[in-house]
PDB file of C-alpha atoms in Angstrom:
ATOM      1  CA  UNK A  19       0.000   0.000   0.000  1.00  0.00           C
ATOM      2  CA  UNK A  20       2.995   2.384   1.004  1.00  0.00           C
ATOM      3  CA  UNK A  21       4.524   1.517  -2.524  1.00  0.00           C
ATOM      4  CA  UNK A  22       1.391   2.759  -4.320  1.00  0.00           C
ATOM      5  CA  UNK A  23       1.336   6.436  -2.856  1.00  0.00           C
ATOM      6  CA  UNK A  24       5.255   6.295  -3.103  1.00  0.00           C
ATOM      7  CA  UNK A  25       4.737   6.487  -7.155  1.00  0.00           C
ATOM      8  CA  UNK A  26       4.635   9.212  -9.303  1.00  0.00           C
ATOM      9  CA  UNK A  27       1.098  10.288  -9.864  1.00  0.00           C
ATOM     10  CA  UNK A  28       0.973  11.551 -13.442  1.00  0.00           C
ATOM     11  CA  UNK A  29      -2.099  14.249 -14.100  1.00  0.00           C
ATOM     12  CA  UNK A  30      -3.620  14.772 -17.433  1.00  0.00           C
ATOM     13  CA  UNK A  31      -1.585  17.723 -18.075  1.00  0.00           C
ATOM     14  CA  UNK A  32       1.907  16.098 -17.638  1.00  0.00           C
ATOM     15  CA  UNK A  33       2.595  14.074 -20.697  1.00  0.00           C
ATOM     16  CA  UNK A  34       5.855  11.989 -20.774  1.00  0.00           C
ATOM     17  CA  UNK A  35       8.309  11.966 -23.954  1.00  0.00           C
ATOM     18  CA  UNK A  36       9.248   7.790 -24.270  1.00  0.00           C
ATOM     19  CA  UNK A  37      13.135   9.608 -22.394  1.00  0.00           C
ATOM     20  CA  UNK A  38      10.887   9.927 -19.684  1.00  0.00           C
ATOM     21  CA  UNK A  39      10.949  13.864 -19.470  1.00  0.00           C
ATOM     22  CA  UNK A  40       8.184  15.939 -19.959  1.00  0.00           C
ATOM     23  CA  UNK A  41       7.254  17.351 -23.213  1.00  0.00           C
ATOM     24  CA  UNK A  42       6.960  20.776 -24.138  1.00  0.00           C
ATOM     25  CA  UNK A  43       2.958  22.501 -24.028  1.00  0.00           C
ATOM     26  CA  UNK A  44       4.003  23.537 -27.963  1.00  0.00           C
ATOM     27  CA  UNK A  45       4.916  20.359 -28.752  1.00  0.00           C
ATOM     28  CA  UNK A  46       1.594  18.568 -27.437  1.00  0.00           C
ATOM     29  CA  UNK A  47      -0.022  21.348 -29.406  1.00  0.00           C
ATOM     30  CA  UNK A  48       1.718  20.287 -32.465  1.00  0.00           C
ATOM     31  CA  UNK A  49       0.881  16.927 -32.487  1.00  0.00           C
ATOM     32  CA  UNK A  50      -2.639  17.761 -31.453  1.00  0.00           C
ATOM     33  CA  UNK A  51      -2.616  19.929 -34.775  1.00  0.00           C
ATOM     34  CA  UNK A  52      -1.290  16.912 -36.726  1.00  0.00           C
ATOM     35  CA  UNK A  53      -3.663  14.591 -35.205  1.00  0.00           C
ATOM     36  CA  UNK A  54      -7.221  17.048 -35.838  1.00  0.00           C
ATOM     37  CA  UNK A  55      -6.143  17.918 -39.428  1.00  0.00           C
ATOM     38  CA  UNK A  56      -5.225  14.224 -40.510  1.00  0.00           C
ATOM     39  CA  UNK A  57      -8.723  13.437 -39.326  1.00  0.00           C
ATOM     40  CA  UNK A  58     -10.533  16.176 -40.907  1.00  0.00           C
ATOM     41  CA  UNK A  59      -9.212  15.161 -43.903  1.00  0.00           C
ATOM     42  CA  UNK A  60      -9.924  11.648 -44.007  1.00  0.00           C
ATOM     43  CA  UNK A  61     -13.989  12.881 -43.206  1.00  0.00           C
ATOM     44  CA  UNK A  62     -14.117  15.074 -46.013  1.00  0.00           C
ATOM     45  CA  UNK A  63     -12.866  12.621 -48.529  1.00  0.00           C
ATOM     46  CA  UNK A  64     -14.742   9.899 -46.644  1.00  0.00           C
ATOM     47  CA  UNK A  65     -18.055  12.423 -47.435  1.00  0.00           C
ATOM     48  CA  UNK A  66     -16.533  13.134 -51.074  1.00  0.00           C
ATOM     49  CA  UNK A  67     -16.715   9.230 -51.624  1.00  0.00           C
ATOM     50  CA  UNK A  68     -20.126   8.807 -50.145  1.00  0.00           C
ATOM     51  CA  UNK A  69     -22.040  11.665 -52.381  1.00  0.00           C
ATOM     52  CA  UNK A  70     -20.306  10.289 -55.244  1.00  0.00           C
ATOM     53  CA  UNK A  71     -21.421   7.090 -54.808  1.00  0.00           C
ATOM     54  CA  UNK A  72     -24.806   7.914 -54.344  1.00  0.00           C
ATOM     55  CA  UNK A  73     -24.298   9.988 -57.827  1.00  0.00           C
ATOM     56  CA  UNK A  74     -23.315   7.517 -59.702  1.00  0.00           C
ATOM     57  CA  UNK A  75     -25.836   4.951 -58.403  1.00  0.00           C
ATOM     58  CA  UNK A  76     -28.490   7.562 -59.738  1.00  0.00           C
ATOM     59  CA  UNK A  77     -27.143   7.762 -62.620  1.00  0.00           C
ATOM     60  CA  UNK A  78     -26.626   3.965 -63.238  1.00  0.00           C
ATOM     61  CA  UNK A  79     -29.749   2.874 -61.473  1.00  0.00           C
ATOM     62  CA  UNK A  80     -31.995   3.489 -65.395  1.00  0.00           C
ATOM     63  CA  UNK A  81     -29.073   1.833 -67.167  1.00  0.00           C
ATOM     64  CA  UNK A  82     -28.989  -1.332 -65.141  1.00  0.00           C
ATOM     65  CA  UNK A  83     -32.565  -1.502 -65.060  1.00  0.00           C
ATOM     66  CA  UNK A  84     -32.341  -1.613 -68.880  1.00  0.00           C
ATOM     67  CA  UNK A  85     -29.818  -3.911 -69.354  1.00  0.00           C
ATOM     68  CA  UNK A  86     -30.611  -6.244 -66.184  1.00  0.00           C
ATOM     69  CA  UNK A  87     -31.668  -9.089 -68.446  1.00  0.00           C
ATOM     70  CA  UNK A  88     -28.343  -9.462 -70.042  1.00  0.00           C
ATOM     71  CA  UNK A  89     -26.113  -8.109 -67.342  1.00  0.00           C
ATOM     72  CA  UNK A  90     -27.125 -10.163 -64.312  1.00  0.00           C
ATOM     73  CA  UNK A  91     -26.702 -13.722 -66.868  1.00  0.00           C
ATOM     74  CA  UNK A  92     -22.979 -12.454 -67.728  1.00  0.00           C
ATOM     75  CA  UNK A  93     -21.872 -11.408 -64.129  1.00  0.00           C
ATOM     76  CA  UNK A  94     -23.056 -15.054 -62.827  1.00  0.00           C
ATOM     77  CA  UNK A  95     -21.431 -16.939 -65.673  1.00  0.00           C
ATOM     78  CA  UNK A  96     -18.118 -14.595 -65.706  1.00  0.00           C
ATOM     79  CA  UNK A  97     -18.537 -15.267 -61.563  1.00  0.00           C
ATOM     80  CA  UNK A  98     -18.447 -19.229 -62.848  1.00  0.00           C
ATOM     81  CA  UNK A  99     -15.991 -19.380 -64.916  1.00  0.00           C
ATOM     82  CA  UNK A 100     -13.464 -17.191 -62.382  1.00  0.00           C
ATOM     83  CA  UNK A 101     -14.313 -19.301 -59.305  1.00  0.00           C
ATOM     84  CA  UNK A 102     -14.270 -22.776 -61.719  1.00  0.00           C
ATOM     85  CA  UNK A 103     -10.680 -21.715 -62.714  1.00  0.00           C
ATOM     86  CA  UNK A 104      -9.432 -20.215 -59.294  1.00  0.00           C
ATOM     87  CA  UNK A 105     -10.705 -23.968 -57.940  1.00  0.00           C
ATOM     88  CA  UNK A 106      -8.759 -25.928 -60.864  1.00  0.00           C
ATOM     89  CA  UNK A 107      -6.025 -24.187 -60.511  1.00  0.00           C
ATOM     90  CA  UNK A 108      -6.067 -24.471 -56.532  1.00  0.00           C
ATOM     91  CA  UNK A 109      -6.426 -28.165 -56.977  1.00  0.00           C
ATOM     92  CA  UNK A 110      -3.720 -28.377 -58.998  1.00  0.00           C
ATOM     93  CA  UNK A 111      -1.339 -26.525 -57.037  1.00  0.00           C
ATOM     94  CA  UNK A 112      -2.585 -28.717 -54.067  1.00  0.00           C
ATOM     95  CA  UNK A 113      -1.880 -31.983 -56.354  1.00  0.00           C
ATOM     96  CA  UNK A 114       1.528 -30.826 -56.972  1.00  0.00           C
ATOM     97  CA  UNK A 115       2.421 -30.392 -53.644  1.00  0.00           C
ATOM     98  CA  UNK A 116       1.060 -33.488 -52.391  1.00  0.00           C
ATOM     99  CA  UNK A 117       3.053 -35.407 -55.141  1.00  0.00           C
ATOM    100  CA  UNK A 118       5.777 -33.681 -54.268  1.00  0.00           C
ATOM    101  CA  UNK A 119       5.574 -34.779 -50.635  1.00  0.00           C
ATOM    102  CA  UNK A 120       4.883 -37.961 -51.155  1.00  0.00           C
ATOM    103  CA  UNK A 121       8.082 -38.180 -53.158  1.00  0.00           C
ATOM    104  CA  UNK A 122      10.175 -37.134 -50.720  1.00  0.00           C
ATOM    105  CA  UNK A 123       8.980 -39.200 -48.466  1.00  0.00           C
ATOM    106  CA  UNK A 124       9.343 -42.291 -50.326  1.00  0.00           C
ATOM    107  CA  UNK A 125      12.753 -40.917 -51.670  1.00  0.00           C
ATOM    108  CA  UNK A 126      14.241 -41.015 -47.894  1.00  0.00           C
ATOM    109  CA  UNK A 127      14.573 -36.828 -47.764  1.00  0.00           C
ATOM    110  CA  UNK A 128      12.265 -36.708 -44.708  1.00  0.00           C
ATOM    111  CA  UNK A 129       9.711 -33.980 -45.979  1.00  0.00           C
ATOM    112  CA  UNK A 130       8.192 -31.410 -42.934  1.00  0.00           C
ATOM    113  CA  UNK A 131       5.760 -34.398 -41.486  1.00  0.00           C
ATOM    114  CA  UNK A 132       7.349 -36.980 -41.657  1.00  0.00           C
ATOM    115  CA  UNK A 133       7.667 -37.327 -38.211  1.00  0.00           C
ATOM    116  CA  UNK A 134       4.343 -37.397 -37.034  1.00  0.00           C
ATOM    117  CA  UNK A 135       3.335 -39.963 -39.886  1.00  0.00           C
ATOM    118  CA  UNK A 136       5.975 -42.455 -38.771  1.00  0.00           C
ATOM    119  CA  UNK A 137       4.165 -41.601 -35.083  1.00  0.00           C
ATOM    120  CA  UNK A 138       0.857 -42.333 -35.735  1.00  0.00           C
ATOM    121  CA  UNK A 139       2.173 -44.852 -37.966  1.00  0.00           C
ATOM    122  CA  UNK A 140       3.670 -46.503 -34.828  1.00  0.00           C
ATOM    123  CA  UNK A 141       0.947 -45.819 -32.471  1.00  0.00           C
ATOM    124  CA  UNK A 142      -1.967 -47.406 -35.371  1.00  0.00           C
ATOM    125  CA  UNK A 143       0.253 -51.012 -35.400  1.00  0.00           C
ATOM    126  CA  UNK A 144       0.596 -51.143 -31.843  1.00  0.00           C
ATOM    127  CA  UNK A 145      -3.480 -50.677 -31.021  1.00  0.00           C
ATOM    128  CA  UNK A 146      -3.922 -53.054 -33.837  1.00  0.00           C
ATOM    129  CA  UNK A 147      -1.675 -55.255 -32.058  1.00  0.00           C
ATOM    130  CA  UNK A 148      -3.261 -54.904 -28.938  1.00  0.00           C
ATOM    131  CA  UNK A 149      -7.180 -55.746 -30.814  1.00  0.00           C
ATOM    132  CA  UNK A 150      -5.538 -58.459 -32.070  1.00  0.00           C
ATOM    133  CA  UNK A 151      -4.538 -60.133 -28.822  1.00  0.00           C
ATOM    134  CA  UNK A 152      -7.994 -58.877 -27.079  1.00  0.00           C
ATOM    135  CA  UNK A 153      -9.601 -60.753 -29.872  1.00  0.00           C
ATOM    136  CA  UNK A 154      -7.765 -64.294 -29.639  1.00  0.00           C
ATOM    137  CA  UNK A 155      -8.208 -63.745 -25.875  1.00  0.00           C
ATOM    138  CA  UNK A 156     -11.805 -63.094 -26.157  1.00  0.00           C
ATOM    139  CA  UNK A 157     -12.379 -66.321 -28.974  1.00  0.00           C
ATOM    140  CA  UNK A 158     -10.440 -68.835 -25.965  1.00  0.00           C
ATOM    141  CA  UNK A 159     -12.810 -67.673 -23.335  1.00  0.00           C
ATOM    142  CA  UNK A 160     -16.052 -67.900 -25.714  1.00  0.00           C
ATOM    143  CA  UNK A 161     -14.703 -71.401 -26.500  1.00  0.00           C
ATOM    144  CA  UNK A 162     -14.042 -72.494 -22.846  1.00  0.00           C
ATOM    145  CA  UNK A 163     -17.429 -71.031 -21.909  1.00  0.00           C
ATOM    146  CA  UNK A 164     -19.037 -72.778 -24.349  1.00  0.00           C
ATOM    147  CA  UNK A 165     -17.746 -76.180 -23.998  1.00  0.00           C
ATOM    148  CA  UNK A 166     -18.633 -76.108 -20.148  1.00  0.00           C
ATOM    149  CA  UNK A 167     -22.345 -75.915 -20.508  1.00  0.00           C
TER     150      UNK A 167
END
């Protein structure tokens, strides 16, 4: 509690420079300045943009209304045929890579992964190991059981 009120209490007035001294009332002025005129700025364009969007969706609004029944068919199929050969061209890529991989692996040049599939690789014989000996435990005591009755 002592070490609280033994601290420095900094008012809003007192500003430190990242030295740790205090900076001058001109420069906090300055930078205030700065700070009001770069946002000013930004709202007026941000206003510009917004009226002349709103002109130029009056002004388009009669000419897509016109032309809706051929524009609307062409944006979907252009939409088609960019997404169709975005996904080709992703699944190729993705091919590539995987025959790549696969390569290396079999090649001995331990690709990133390798690691984890030689893990799990591991860990898969040894549970089916362990079914297998559950199993040939479970048939003996099915076939003991059975022949006591």
């Amino acid at each position: 509690m002592a070490d609280y009120y033994a601290q420095p209490q900094h008012t809003q007035h007192q500003l430190l420079h990242p030295t740790g001294q205090q900076q001058p009332r001109s420069h906090q002025m300055v930078k205030a300045a700065t700070a009001v005129m770069a946002g000013g700025s930004l709202l007026l364009l941000s206003g510009l943009t917004l009226a002349g969007t709103v002109i130029a969706l009056t002004v388009a609004t009669p000419v897509l209304v016109i032309f809706s029944p051929v524009i609307a068919p062409a944006v979907i199929t252009i939409f088609l045929l960019f997404s169709g050969f975005l996904a080709s061209g992703g699944f190729g890529v993705a091919a590539i890579s995987v025959l790549s991989w696969i390569y290396r692996y079999v090649t001995g040049k331990r690709p990133p992964g390798a690691d984890q599939l030689e893990h799990a690789r591991h860990r898969l014989a040894t549970k089916a190991g362990e079914m297998k000996d559950r199993a040939q435990e479970f048939g003996k005591q099915d076939v003991t059981g059975t022949q006591q009755t």
